[in-house]
XYZ file of C-alpha atoms in Angstrom:
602
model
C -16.621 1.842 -45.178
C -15.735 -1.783 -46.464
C -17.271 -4.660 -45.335
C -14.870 -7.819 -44.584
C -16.773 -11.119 -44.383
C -14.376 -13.710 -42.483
C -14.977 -17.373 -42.649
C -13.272 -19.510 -39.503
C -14.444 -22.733 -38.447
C -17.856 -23.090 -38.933
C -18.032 -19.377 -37.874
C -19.241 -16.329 -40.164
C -18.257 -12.953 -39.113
C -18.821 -9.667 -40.469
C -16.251 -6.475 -39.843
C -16.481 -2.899 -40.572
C -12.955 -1.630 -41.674
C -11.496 1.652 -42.046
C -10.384 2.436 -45.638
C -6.961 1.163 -46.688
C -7.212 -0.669 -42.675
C -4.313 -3.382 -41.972
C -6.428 -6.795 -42.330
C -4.278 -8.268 -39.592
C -4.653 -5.217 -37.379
C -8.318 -5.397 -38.176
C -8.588 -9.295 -37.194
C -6.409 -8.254 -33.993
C -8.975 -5.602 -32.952
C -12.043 -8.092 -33.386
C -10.331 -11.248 -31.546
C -10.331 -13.245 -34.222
C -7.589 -16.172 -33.192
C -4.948 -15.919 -35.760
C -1.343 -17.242 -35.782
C 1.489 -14.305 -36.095
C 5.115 -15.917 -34.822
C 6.835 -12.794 -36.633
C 4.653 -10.431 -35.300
C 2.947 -9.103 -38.653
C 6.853 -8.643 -40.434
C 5.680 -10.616 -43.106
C 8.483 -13.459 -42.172
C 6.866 -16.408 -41.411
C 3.571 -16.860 -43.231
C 1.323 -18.231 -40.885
C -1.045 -15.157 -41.121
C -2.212 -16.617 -44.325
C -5.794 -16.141 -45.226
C -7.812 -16.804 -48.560
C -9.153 -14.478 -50.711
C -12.867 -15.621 -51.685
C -13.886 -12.995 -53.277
C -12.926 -9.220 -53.406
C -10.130 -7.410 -54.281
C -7.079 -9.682 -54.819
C -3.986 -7.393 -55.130
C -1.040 -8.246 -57.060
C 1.304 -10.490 -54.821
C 4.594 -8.720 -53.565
C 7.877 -10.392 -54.303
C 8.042 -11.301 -50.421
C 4.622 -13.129 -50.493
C 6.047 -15.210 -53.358
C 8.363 -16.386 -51.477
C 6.847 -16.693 -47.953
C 3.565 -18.637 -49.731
C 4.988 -20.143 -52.607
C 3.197 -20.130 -56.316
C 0.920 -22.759 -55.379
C -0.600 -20.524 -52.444
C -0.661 -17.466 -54.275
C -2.523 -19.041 -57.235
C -4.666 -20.177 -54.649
C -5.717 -16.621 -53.911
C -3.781 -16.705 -50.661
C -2.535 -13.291 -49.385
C -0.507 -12.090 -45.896
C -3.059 -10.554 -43.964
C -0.012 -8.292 -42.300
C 0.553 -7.563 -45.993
C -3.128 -6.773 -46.931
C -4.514 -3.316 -46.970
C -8.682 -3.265 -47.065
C -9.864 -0.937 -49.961
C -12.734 -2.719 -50.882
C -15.816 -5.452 -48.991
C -14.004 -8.731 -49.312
C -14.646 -12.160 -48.062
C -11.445 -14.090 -46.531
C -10.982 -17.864 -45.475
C -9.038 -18.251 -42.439
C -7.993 -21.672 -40.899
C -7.335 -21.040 -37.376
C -5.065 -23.634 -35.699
C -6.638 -22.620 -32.117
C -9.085 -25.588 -31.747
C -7.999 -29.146 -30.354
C -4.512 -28.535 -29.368
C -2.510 -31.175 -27.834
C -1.302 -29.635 -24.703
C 0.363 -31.159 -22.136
C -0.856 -30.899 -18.946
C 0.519 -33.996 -16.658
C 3.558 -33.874 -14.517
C 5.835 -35.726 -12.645
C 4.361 -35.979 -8.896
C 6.506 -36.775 -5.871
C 5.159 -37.361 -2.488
C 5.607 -34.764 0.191
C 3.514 -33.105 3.527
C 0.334 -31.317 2.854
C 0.322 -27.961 3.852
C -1.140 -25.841 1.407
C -0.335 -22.104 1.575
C -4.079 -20.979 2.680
C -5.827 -22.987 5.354
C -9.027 -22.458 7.466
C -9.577 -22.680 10.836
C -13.114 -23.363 12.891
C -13.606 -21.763 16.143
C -16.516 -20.485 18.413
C -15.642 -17.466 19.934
C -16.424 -16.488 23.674
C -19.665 -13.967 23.131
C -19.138 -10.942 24.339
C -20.462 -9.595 27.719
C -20.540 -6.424 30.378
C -17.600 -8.168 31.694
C -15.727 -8.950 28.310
C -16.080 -6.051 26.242
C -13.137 -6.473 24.189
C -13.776 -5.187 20.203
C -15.308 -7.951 17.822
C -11.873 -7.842 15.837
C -9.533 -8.487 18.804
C -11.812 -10.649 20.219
C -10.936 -13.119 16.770
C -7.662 -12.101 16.988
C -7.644 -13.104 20.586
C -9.433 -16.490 19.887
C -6.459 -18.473 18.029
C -2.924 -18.176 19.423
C -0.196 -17.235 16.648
C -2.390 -15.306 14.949
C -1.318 -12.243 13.418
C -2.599 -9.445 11.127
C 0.002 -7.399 9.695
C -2.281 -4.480 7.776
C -5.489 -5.350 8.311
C -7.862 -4.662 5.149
C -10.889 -1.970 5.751
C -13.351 -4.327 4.563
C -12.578 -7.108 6.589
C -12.945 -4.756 10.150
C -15.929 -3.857 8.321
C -17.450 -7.243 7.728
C -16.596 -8.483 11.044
C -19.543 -7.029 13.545
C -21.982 -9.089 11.081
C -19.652 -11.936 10.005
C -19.176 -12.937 13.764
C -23.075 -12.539 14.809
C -24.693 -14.639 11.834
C -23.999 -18.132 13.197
C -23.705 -17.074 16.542
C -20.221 -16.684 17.009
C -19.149 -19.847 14.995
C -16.849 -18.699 12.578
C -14.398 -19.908 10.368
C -10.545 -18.219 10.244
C -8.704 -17.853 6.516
C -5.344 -17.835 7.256
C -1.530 -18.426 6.022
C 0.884 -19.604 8.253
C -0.051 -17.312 11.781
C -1.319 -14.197 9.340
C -5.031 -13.460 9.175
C -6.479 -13.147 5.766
C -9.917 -13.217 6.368
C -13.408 -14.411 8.595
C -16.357 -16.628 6.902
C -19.417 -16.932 8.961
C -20.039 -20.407 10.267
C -18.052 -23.950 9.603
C -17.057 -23.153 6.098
C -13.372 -25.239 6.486
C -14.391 -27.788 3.514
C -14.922 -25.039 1.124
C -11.295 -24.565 0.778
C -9.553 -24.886 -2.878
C -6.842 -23.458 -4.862
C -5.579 -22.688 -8.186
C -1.763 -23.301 -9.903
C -1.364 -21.859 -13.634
C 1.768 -22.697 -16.027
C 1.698 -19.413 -17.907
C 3.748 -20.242 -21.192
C 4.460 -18.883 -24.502
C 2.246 -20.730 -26.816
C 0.228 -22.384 -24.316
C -1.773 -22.137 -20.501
C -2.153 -24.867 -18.288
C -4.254 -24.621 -14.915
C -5.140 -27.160 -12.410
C -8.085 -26.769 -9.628
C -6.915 -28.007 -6.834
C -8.724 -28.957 -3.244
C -6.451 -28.000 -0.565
C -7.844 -30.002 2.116
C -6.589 -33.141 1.149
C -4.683 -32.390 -2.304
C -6.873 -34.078 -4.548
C -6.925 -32.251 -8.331
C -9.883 -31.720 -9.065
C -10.179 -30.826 -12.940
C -7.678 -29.534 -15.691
C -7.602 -26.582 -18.298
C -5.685 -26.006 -21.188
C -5.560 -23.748 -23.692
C -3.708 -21.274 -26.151
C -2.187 -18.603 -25.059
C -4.156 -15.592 -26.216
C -0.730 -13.245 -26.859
C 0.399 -15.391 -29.434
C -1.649 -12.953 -31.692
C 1.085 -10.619 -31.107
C 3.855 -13.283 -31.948
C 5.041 -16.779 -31.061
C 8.511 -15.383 -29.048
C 9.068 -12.918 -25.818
C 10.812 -10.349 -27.654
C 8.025 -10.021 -30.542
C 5.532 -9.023 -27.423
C 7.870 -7.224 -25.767
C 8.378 -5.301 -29.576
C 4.420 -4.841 -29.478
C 4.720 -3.251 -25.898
C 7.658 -0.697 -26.915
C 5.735 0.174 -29.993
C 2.148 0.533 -28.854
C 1.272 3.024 -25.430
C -1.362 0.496 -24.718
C 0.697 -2.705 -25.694
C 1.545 -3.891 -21.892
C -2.304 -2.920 -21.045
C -3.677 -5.045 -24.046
C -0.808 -8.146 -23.007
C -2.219 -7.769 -19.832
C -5.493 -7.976 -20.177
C -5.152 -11.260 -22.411
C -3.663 -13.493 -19.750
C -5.721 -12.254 -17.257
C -8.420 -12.763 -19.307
C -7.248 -15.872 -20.025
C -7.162 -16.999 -16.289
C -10.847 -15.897 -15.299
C -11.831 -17.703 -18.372
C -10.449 -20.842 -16.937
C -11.008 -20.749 -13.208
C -14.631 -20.365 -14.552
C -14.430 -23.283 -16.812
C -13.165 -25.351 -13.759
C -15.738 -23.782 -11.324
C -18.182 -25.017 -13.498
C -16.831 -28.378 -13.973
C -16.078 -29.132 -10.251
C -19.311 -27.493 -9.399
C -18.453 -24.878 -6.796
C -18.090 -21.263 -6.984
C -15.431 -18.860 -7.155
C -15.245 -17.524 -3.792
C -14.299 -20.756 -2.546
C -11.116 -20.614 -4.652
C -8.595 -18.716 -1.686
C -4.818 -18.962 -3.192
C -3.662 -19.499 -6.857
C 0.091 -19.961 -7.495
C 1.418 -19.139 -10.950
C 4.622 -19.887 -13.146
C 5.771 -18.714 -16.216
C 9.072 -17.087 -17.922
C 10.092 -14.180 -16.751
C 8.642 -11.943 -19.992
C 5.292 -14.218 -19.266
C 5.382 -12.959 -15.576
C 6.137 -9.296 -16.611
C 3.044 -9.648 -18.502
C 0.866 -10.917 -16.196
C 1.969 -8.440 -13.111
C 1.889 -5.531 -15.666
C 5.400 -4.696 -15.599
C 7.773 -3.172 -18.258
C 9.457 -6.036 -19.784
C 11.325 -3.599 -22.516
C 14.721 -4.185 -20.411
C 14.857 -7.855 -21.061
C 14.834 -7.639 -24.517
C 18.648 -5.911 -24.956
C 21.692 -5.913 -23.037
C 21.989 -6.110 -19.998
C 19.053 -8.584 -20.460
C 17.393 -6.871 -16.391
C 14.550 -7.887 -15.658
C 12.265 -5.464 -13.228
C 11.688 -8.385 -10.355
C 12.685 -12.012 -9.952
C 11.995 -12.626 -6.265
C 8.268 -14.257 -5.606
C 5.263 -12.023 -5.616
C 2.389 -12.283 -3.141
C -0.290 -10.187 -3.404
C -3.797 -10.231 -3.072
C -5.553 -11.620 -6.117
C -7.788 -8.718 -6.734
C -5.113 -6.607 -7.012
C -3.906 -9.023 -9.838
C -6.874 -9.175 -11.575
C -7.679 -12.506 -11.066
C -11.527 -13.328 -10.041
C -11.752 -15.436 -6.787
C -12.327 -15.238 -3.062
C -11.972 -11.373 -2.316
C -9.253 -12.726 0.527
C -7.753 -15.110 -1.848
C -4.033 -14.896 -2.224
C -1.748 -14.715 -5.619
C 1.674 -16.201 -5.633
C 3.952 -15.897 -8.625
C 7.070 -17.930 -8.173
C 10.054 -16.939 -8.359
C 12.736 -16.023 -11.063
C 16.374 -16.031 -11.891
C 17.385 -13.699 -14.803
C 15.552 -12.332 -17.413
C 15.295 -15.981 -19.442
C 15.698 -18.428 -16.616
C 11.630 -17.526 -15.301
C 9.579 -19.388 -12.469
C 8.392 -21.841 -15.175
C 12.441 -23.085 -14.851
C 12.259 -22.820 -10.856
C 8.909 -24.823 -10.834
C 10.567 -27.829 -13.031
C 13.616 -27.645 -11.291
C 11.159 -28.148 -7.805
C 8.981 -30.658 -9.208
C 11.996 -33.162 -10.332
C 13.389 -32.910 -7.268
C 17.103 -32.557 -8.598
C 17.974 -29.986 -5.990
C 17.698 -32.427 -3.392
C 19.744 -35.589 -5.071
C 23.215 -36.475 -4.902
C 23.040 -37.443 -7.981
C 23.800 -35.037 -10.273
C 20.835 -34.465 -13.443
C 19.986 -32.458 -16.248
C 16.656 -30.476 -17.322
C 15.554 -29.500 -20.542
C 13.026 -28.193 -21.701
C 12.377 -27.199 -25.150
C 11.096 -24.997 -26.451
C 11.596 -21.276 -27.976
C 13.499 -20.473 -25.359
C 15.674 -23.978 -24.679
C 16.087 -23.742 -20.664
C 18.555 -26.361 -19.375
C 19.608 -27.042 -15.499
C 22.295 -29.114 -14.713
C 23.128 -29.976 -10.904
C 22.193 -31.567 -7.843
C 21.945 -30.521 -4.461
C 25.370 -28.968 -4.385
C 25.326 -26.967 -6.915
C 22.814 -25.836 -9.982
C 24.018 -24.204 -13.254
C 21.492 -22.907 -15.396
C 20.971 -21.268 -18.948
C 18.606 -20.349 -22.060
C 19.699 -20.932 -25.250
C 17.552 -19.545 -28.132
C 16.599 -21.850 -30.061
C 13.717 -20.293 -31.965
C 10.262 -21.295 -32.351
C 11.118 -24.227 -35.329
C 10.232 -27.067 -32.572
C 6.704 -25.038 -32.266
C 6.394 -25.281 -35.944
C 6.773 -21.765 -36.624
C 9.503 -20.904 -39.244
C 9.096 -24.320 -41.232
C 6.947 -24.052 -44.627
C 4.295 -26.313 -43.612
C 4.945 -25.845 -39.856
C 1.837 -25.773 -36.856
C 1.348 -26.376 -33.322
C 0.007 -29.483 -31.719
C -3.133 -29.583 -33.013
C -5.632 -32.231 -34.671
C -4.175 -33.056 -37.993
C -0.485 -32.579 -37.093
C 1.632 -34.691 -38.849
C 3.551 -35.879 -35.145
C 5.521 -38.861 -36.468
C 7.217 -40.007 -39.565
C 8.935 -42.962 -40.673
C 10.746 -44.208 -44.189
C 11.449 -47.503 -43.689
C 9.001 -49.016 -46.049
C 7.726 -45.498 -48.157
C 6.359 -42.811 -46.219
C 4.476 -43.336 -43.170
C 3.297 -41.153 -41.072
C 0.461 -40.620 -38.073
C -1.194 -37.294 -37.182
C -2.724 -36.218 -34.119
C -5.878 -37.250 -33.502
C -5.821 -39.442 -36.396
C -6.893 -36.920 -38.603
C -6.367 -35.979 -42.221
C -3.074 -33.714 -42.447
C -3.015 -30.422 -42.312
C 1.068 -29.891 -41.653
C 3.374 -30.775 -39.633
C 4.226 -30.055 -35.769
C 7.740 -30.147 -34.538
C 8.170 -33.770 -33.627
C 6.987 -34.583 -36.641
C 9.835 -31.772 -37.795
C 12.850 -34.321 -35.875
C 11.291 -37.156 -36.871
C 11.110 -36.837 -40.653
C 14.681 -35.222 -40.552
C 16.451 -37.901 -38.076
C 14.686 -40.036 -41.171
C 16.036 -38.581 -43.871
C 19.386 -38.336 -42.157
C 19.117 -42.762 -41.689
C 18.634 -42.764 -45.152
C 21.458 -40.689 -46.879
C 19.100 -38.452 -48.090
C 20.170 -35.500 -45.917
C 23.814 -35.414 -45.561
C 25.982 -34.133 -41.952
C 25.687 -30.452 -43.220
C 22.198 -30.688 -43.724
C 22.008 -30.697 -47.394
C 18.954 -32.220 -49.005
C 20.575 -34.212 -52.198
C 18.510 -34.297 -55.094
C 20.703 -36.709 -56.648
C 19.939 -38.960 -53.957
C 20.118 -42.636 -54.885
C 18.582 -45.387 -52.615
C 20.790 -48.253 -51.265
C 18.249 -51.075 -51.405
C 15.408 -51.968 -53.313
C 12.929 -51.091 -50.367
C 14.565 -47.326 -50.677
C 13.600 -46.794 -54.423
C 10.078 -45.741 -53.907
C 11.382 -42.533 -51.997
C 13.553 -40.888 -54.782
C 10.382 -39.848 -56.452
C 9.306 -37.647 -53.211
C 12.259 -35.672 -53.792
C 11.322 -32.626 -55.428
C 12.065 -28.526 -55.725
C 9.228 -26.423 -53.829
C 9.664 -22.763 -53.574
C 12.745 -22.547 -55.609
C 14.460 -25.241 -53.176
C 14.582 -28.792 -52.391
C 12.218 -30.410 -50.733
C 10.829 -34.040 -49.339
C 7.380 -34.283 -49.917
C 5.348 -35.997 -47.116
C 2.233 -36.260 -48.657
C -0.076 -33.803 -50.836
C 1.582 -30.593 -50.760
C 3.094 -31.120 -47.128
C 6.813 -31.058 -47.177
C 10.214 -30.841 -45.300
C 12.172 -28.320 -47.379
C 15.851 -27.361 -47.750
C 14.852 -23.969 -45.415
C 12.884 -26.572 -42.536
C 15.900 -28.255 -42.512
C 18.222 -25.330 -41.589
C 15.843 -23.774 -39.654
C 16.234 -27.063 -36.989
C 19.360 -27.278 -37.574
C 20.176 -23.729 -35.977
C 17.488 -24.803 -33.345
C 19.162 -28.060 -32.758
C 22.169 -26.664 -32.389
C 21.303 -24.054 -29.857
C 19.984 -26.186 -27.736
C 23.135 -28.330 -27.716
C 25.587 -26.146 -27.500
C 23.742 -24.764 -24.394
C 23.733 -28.593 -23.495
C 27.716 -28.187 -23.795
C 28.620 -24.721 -22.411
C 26.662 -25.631 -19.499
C 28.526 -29.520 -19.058
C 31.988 -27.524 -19.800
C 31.671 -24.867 -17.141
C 30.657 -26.486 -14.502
C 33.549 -29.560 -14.643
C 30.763 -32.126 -14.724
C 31.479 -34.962 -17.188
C 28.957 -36.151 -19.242
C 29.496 -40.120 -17.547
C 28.280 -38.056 -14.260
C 24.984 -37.476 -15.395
C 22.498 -39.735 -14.168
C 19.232 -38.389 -15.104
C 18.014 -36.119 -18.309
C 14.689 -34.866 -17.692
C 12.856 -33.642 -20.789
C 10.149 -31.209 -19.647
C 7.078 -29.817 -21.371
C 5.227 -31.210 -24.449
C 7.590 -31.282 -26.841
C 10.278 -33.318 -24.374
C 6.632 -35.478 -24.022
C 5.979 -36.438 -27.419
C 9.173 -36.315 -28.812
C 11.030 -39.618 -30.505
C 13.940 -39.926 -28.556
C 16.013 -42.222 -30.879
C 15.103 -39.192 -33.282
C 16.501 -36.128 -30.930
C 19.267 -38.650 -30.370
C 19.833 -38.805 -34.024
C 19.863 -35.681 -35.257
C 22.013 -34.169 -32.187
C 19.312 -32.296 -30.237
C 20.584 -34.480 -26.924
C 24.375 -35.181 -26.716
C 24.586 -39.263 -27.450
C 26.379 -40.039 -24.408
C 23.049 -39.324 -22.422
C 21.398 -42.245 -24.291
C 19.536 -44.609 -21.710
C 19.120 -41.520 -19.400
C 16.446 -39.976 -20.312
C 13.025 -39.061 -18.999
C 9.654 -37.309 -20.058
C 8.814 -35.251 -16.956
C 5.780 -33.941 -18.437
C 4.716 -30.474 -17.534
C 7.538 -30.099 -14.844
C 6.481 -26.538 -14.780
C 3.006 -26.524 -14.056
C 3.789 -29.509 -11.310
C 6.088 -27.179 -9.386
C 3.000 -24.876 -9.097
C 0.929 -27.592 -8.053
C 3.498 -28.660 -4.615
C 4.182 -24.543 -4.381
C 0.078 -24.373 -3.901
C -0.276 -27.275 -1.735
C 3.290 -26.916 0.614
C 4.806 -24.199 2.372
C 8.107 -25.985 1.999
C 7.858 -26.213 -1.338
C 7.187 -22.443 -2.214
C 9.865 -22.163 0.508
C 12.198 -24.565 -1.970
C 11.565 -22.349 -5.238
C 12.856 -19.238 -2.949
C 15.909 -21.314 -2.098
C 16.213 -22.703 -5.511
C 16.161 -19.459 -7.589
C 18.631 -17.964 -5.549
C 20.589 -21.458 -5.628
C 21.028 -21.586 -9.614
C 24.386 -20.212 -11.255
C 22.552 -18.404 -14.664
C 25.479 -18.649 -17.580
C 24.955 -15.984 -20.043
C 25.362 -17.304 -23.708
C 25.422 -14.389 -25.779
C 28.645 -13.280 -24.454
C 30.189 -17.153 -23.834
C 32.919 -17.513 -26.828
C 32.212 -21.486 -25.305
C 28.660 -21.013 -27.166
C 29.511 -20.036 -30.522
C 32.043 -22.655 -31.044
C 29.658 -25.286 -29.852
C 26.918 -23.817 -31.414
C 28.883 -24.137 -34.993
C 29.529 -27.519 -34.107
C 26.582 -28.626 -33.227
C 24.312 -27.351 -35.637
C 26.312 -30.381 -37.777
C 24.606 -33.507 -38.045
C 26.911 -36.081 -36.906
């Protein structure tokens, strides 16, 4: 049985593997963190790892050119590609640690009423003259109270709940329905949960409900990336594998114990005072997390299995808090307009203005509302995971060492997150450099890198010597071996242009003129980070929206945050999912003409 040694970090492991094993499949199976946008199809190369010493087989004419020479004289392999014959010992840089997530939102001020409350009463103690039963005697003590289907174990815990502080007793409750009965005054002990469930990342807030204070924050990777950066690459794994959903499941859930426990600790208190956690997500995220077949969103029709809100009891989700504790999961429109959409569309308020705004966020899935309180039209345009840095040669997330901003003026500048040494480049750093290149001639409207580039000023003539060919193609070297390549180039180009065409289709169908937009939101942490003069430039956001834009932050996870802590608000994301107009692009012949447009850079 070989041995595989696997270096990560300032970790050591050692694995067991089956003869001739999958190395990726074996990495999978031991959760090791490792990066896999195309889902182990040997497309994107990000599940790279170094061969120290072992068996280094013969490179295959797609590792060439997924790697490049320079990486595969380097002894780097595919792991998807790698089959184990013999021990081996294997580098691998994971990009899981320090990741820049964003976890602020926009907050507007509204009534506190979160969606579980307590209540502290004394109850009348029974006598020869009031024998009523100990659970209709708490039912009796609070008028409006109601218990639809009354759990076992509660009418089990009652006779000794009821009897331990002598008769004081605290009610859980939300709105006039009983959840559950704590012995004594226990109403400060009251807190909550809200979770922004996305692709690539998790953000989760601890909340207390009594007065709406947030407590602590935790963010984090999502775990599923392992089985690719997009929906329909886990929704692939979950068609293929009888155990896919299960194992999907499993990691977000996972995923969310991990973190209410992190926060537990943090705010020092335990988790059974946690009684209501309200989550958000796109609608494949949501599948996930509920343990529902996803399979139908992935092809025409595009149905999704549910898209109303889901309220269950949270240990029937999985999720570890107050056995009474409530789980929300907002609501939906179509299969890729989620809750995560509904939550940003509640947390910016636009359904309530008269003045008439757009939403963006974007990502792999480029959602975009436009609308006030009239009206909301809604779609998702595909734009791919470039803006993630998946796709482009020397492409990673937001983590430490991310080149996140790039400038030619005066050479090549650049700054990285964190400050630290490079390590490749994230997708603002992606817009930037290109919207650069573009100012400079370099890269022409159709996207072409020209090689025979030749600067206009003195200032420029240091740069002509950073144009090079890498991987049989041209290239713009950043620094070391990091580079924007002829392929990067295209690749957010056809992102780009996705995302403004959707911008388009969307402006076009609903007769609203660009001049009567007053607001562009920009959701999520690449609408955070991003260089707007950049997106501006290279025709991510139609120009006639210049001077009306605004980060919104994590829109998303906000909207869980006011769902959590109002009634009306989780009333609102009801209202607003069935509010929103969902435009299908695939079959819009409005798309593809924009879409060939647009992917221009004017």
């Amino acid at each position: 049985m070989p041995n595989v040694i696997v270096k990560t970090g300032n970790k050591i492991l050692e694995i067991n593997a089956q003869q001739g094993q999958n190395l990726l499949e074996l990495l999978r199976k031991a959760d090791i963190d490792i990066s896999t946008p195309c889902n182990g199809n040997g497309t994107c190369g990000k599940c790279k790892v170094r061969i120290l010493s072992g068996h280094l087989p013969n490179p295959s004419q797609n590792e060439i050119k997924v790697l490049g020479f320079n990486a595969i004289e380097s002894g780097y392999r595919l792991s998807c590609c790698y089959a184990v014959r013999s021990d081996v010992e294997i580098l691998l840089e994971s990009d899981s640690l320090q990741a820049q997530i964003v976890t602020e939102g926009r907050q507007r001020s509204f009534e506190l009423d979160p969606v579980v409350t307590k209540e502290n009463i004394v109850l009348e103690k029974p006598s020869l003259s009031s024998q009523i039963s100990d659970f209709e005697r708490v039912l009796g003590s609070c008028s409006m109270l109601e218990v639809n289907t009354p759990s076992l174990q509660l009418i089990r815990n009652i006779p000794e709940l009821i009897r331990q502080k002598d008769y004081n007793i605290s009610l859980i409750k939300t709105g006039t329905r009983l959840l559950g009965v704590e012995a004594g005054d226990t109403t400060e002990s009251l807190y909550g949960v809200a979770v922004d469930i996305g692709t690539t990342t998790i953000a989760a807030y601890l909340i207390d409900l009594t007065d709406g204070e947030r407590l602590c924050v935790y963010s984090g990777l999502n775990p599923q990336k392992k089985f690719g950066a997009d929906v329909i690459s886990r929704i692939k794994h979950t068609i293929d594998s009888e155990t896919g959903l299960e194992e999907l499941n499993n990691l977000i859930i996972n995923e969310i114990n991990s973190c209410i426990g992190a926060m537990c600790e943090e705010a020092n208190i335990s988790r059974s005072d946690i009684y209501a956690i309200t989550l958000v997500g796109n609608t494949t995220m949501t599948h996930f997390l509920l343990k529902v077949p996803a399979k139908n969103i992935a092809a025409a029709p595009f149905i999704p299995a549910v898209t109303s809100m889901v309220k269950i009891n949270a240990k029937e989700l999985g999720v570890d808090i107050n056995p009474y504790g409530l789980a929300f999961v907002l609501p939906a429109v179509s299969a890729y307009i989620g809750a995560d959409t509904v939550g940003a569309v509640l947390s910016t308020g636009m359904y309530e203005q008269e003045d008439i705004s757009l939403l963006i966020d974007i990502g792999t899935n480029g959602e975009i509302v436009l609308g006030n309180r009239e009206v909301l039209y809604a779609c998702s345009s595909a734009a791919g995971p470039a803006f993630e840095g998946a796709n482009i040669r020397n492409g990673i997330g937001s983590i430490k060492g991310a080149i996140n901003s790039i400038s030619l003026k005066s050479g090549v500048s650049y700054t990285t997150i964190g400050g630290a040494e490079p390590v490749g480049i994230c997708g603002t750093g992606i817009v930037d450099g290109i919207a650069q290149l573009l100012e400079m001639g370099i890269v022409d409207e159709t996207g072409r890198l020209d090689d025979e580039w030749e600067p206009a000023t003195p200032e420029q003539a240091s740069l002509a010597k950073n144009i090079t060919v890498v991987d049989n193609m041209n290239a713009f070297l950043i620094c070391g071996d990091i580079a924007i390549t002829q392929k990067d180039i295209r690749e957010l180009q056809n992102a780009k242009g996705a995302i403004a065409a959707g911008i388009n289709v969307l402006v076009k169908q609903s007769g609203i003129n660009f001049s009567d937009i007053k607001n562009v939101y920009l959701a999520g942490g690449f609408g955070t980070y991003i260089n707007v003069d950049s997106a501006l430039k290279i025709g991510l956001i139609p120009f006639q929206l210049r001077g009306k834009i605004q980060p919104v932050g994590n829109a998303a996870g906000q909207g869980a945050i006011e769902g959590l802590l109002s009634v009306k608000r989780l009333s609102d994301a009801e209202i607003i999912s069935k509010k929103i107009k969902y435009i299908e692009l695939s079959s819009s012949k409005d798309f593809n003409d924009f879409y060939m447009n647009c992917m221009m850079f004017e």
